[in-house]
PDB file of C-alpha atoms in Angstrom:
ATOM      1  CA  MET W 747      88.706  96.854  86.462  1.00 83.00           C
ATOM      2  CA  LEU W 748      91.040  99.174  84.584  1.00 82.00           C
ATOM      3  CA  SER W 749      88.092 100.567  82.622  1.00 84.00           C
ATOM      4  CA  LEU W 750      86.153 101.173  85.818  1.00 84.00           C
ATOM      5  CA  PHE W 751      88.992 103.194  87.315  1.00 86.00           C
ATOM      6  CA  SER W 752      89.446 105.076  84.050  1.00 85.00           C
ATOM      7  CA  MET W 753      86.080 106.716  84.671  1.00 85.00           C
ATOM      8  CA  GLU W 754      86.983 109.265  87.308  1.00 84.00           C
ATOM      9  CA  SER W 755      83.398 109.841  88.448  1.00 87.00           C
ATOM     10  CA  LEU W 756      82.991 106.124  89.207  1.00 87.00           C
ATOM     11  CA  ALA W 757      86.452 105.727  90.690  1.00 90.00           C
ATOM     12  CA  ARG W 758      85.817 108.531  93.172  1.00 93.00           C
ATOM     13  CA  GLU W 759      82.774 106.669  94.496  1.00 93.00           C
ATOM     14  CA  ALA W 760      84.877 103.782  95.836  1.00 94.00           C
ATOM     15  CA  SER W 761      84.782 103.812  99.625  1.00 96.00           C
ATOM     16  CA  MET W 762      87.813 103.470 101.843  1.00 97.00           C
ATOM     17  CA  GLY W 763      86.805  99.880 102.667  1.00 97.00           C
ATOM     18  CA  VAL W 764      86.469  98.916  99.012  1.00 96.00           C
ATOM     19  CA  LEU W 765      89.815 100.514  98.173  1.00 96.00           C
ATOM     20  CA  LYS W 766      91.476  98.771 101.122  1.00 96.00           C
ATOM     21  CA  ASP W 767      90.176  95.386  99.994  1.00 97.00           C
ATOM     22  CA  LEU W 768      91.116  96.065  96.369  1.00 96.00           C
ATOM     23  CA  MET W 769      94.640  97.207  97.189  1.00 95.00           C
ATOM     24  CA  HIS W 770      95.096  94.258  99.563  1.00 94.00           C
ATOM     25  CA  GLY W 771      94.129  91.870  96.774  1.00 95.00           C
ATOM     26  CA  LEU W 772      96.352  93.551  94.186  1.00 94.00           C
ATOM     27  CA  ILE W 773      99.388  93.686  96.466  1.00 91.00           C
ATOM     28  CA  THR W 774      98.851  90.074  97.519  1.00 91.00           C
ATOM     29  CA  LEU W 775      98.690  89.072  93.849  1.00 92.00           C
ATOM     30  CA  MET W 776     101.944  90.903  93.086  1.00 89.00           C
ATOM     31  CA  LEU W 777     103.668  89.038  95.927  1.00 89.00           C
ATOM     32  CA  ASP W 778     102.287  85.606  95.025  1.00 90.00           C
ATOM     33  CA  SER W 779     105.234  83.469  93.911  1.00 88.00           C
ATOM     34  CA  ARG W 780     102.914  81.279  91.824  1.00 92.00           C
ATOM     35  CA  VAL W 781     102.464  84.169  89.377  1.00 90.00           C
ATOM     36  CA  GLU W 782     106.064  83.698  88.265  1.00 85.00           C
ATOM     37  CA  ASP W 783     105.267  80.104  87.308  1.00 89.00           C
ATOM     38  CA  ILE W 784     102.605  80.955  84.758  1.00 91.00           C
ATOM     39  CA  GLU W 785     103.493  81.703  81.166  1.00 91.00           C
ATOM     40  CA  ASP W 786     102.468  85.368  81.156  1.00 91.00           C
ATOM     41  CA  GLY W 787     103.353  86.050  84.789  1.00 89.00           C
ATOM     42  CA  GLN W 788     105.434  89.137  84.079  1.00 90.00           C
ATOM     43  CA  GLN W 789     102.691  90.602  81.899  1.00 93.00           C
ATOM     44  CA  LEU W 790     100.205  89.977  84.699  1.00 92.00           C
ATOM     45  CA  ILE W 791     102.425  91.836  87.172  1.00 91.00           C
ATOM     46  CA  ARG W 792     102.743  94.776  84.760  1.00 92.00           C
ATOM     47  CA  SER W 793      98.965  94.855  84.363  1.00 93.00           C
ATOM     48  CA  VAL W 794      98.447  94.810  88.117  1.00 93.00           C
ATOM     49  CA  ASN W 795     100.998  97.617  88.524  1.00 90.00           C
ATOM     50  CA  LEU W 796      99.127  99.668  85.934  1.00 92.00           C
ATOM     51  CA  LEU W 797      95.861  99.070  87.772  1.00 93.00           C
ATOM     52  CA  VAL W 798      97.427 100.100  91.100  1.00 92.00           C
ATOM     53  CA  VAL W 799      98.644 103.355  89.561  1.00 89.00           C
ATOM     54  CA  ARG W 800      95.223 104.005  88.011  1.00 92.00           C
ATOM     55  CA  VAL W 801      93.487 103.390  91.342  1.00 93.00           C
ATOM     56  CA  LEU W 802      95.924 105.773  93.048  1.00 90.00           C
ATOM     57  CA  GLU W 803      95.341 108.469  90.432  1.00 90.00           C
ATOM     58  CA  LYS W 804      91.592 108.303  90.028  1.00 92.00           C
ATOM     59  CA  SER W 805      90.259 107.443  93.494  1.00 93.00           C
ATOM     60  CA  ASP W 806      89.170 109.949  96.098  1.00 94.00           C
ATOM     61  CA  GLN W 807      92.485 110.960  97.643  1.00 90.00           C
ATOM     62  CA  SER W 808      91.229 110.867 101.236  1.00 93.00           C
ATOM     63  CA  ASN W 809      89.793 107.382 100.755  1.00 95.00           C
ATOM     64  CA  ILE W 810      92.890 105.926  99.098  1.00 93.00           C
ATOM     65  CA  LEU W 811      95.207 107.490 101.681  1.00 91.00           C
ATOM     66  CA  SER W 812      93.070 106.083 104.495  1.00 93.00           C
ATOM     67  CA  ALA W 813      92.958 102.669 102.823  1.00 95.00           C
ATOM     68  CA  LEU W 814      96.751 102.531 102.442  1.00 91.00           C
ATOM     69  CA  LEU W 815      97.333 103.639 106.019  1.00 90.00           C
ATOM     70  CA  VAL W 816      94.926 101.014 107.377  1.00 92.00           C
ATOM     71  CA  LEU W 817      96.583  98.345 105.209  1.00 91.00           C
ATOM     72  CA  LEU W 818      99.990  99.351 106.512  1.00 87.00           C
ATOM     73  CA  GLN W 819      98.782  99.381 110.106  1.00 89.00           C
ATOM     74  CA  ASP W 820      97.112  95.980 109.729  1.00 88.00           C
ATOM     75  CA  SER W 821     100.208  94.465 108.147  1.00 85.00           C
ATOM     76  CA  LEU W 822     102.497  95.790 110.883  1.00 83.00           C
ATOM     77  CA  ILE W 823     100.231  94.630 113.706  1.00 85.00           C
ATOM     78  CA  SER W 824      99.639  91.166 112.277  1.00 77.00           C
ATOM     79  CA  THR W 825     102.116  88.557 113.465  1.00 64.00           C
ATOM     80  CA  ALA W 826     101.332  86.472 110.379  1.00 67.00           C
ATOM     81  CA  GLY W 827     101.867  89.426 108.039  1.00 66.00           C
ATOM     82  CA  SER W 828     104.576  89.315 105.447  1.00 76.00           C
ATOM     83  CA  PRO W 829     107.350  91.910 105.773  1.00 80.00           C
ATOM     84  CA  MET W 830     107.282  92.116 101.980  1.00 83.00           C
ATOM     85  CA  PHE W 831     103.587  93.047 102.111  1.00 84.00           C
ATOM     86  CA  SER W 832     104.310  95.953 104.478  1.00 84.00           C
ATOM     87  CA  GLU W 833     107.215  97.047 102.308  1.00 85.00           C
ATOM     88  CA  LEU W 834     105.096  97.024  99.161  1.00 85.00           C
ATOM     89  CA  VAL W 835     102.300  98.974 100.873  1.00 85.00           C
ATOM     90  CA  MET W 836     104.887 101.595 101.865  1.00 83.00           C
ATOM     91  CA  LYS W 837     106.194 101.745  98.294  1.00 81.00           C
ATOM     92  CA  VAL W 838     102.668 102.173  96.933  1.00 81.00           C
ATOM     93  CA  ARG W 839     102.083 104.906  99.510  1.00 77.00           C
ATOM     94  CA  LEU W 840     105.303 106.634  98.455  1.00 75.00           C
ATOM     95  CA  VAL W 841     104.315 106.484  94.771  1.00 72.00           C
ATOM     96  CA  HIS W 842     100.962 107.974  95.749  1.00 67.00           C
ATOM     97  CA  PHE W 843     102.607 110.728  97.807  1.00 67.00           C
ATOM     98  CA  VAL W 844     105.062 111.675  95.073  1.00 63.00           C
ATOM     99  CA  GLY W 845     102.336 111.608  92.420  1.00 62.00           C
ATOM    100  CA  VAL W 846      99.985 113.854  94.400  1.00 55.00           C
ATOM    101  CA  TYR W 847     102.592 116.437  95.309  1.00 52.00           C
ATOM    102  CA  ALA W 848     104.481 116.427  92.014  1.00 54.00           C
ATOM    103  CA  CYS W 849     101.633 118.296  90.328  1.00 48.00           C
TER     104      CYS W 849
END
């Protein structure tokens, strides 16, 4: 996955729906308490963080912004949603915002 998002031309082809599903899966994985129980859990979290940053950097900016906003909206509307999920989506969005406008 990291290699795919290293190729900017391919990464920019990811639709908003694909990016939403991908980011949902990555954020859910980072919040999964079972990851801490595996031997290389911390390394896995670092790898997922690296992938999140790569997706933020290389994806079409309109699509990734839309995906993050829909994820945040869905998590806030859902009664079963985790407050930690919403918080992490906001943090990812902030990292994206700072990265885009820092250039």
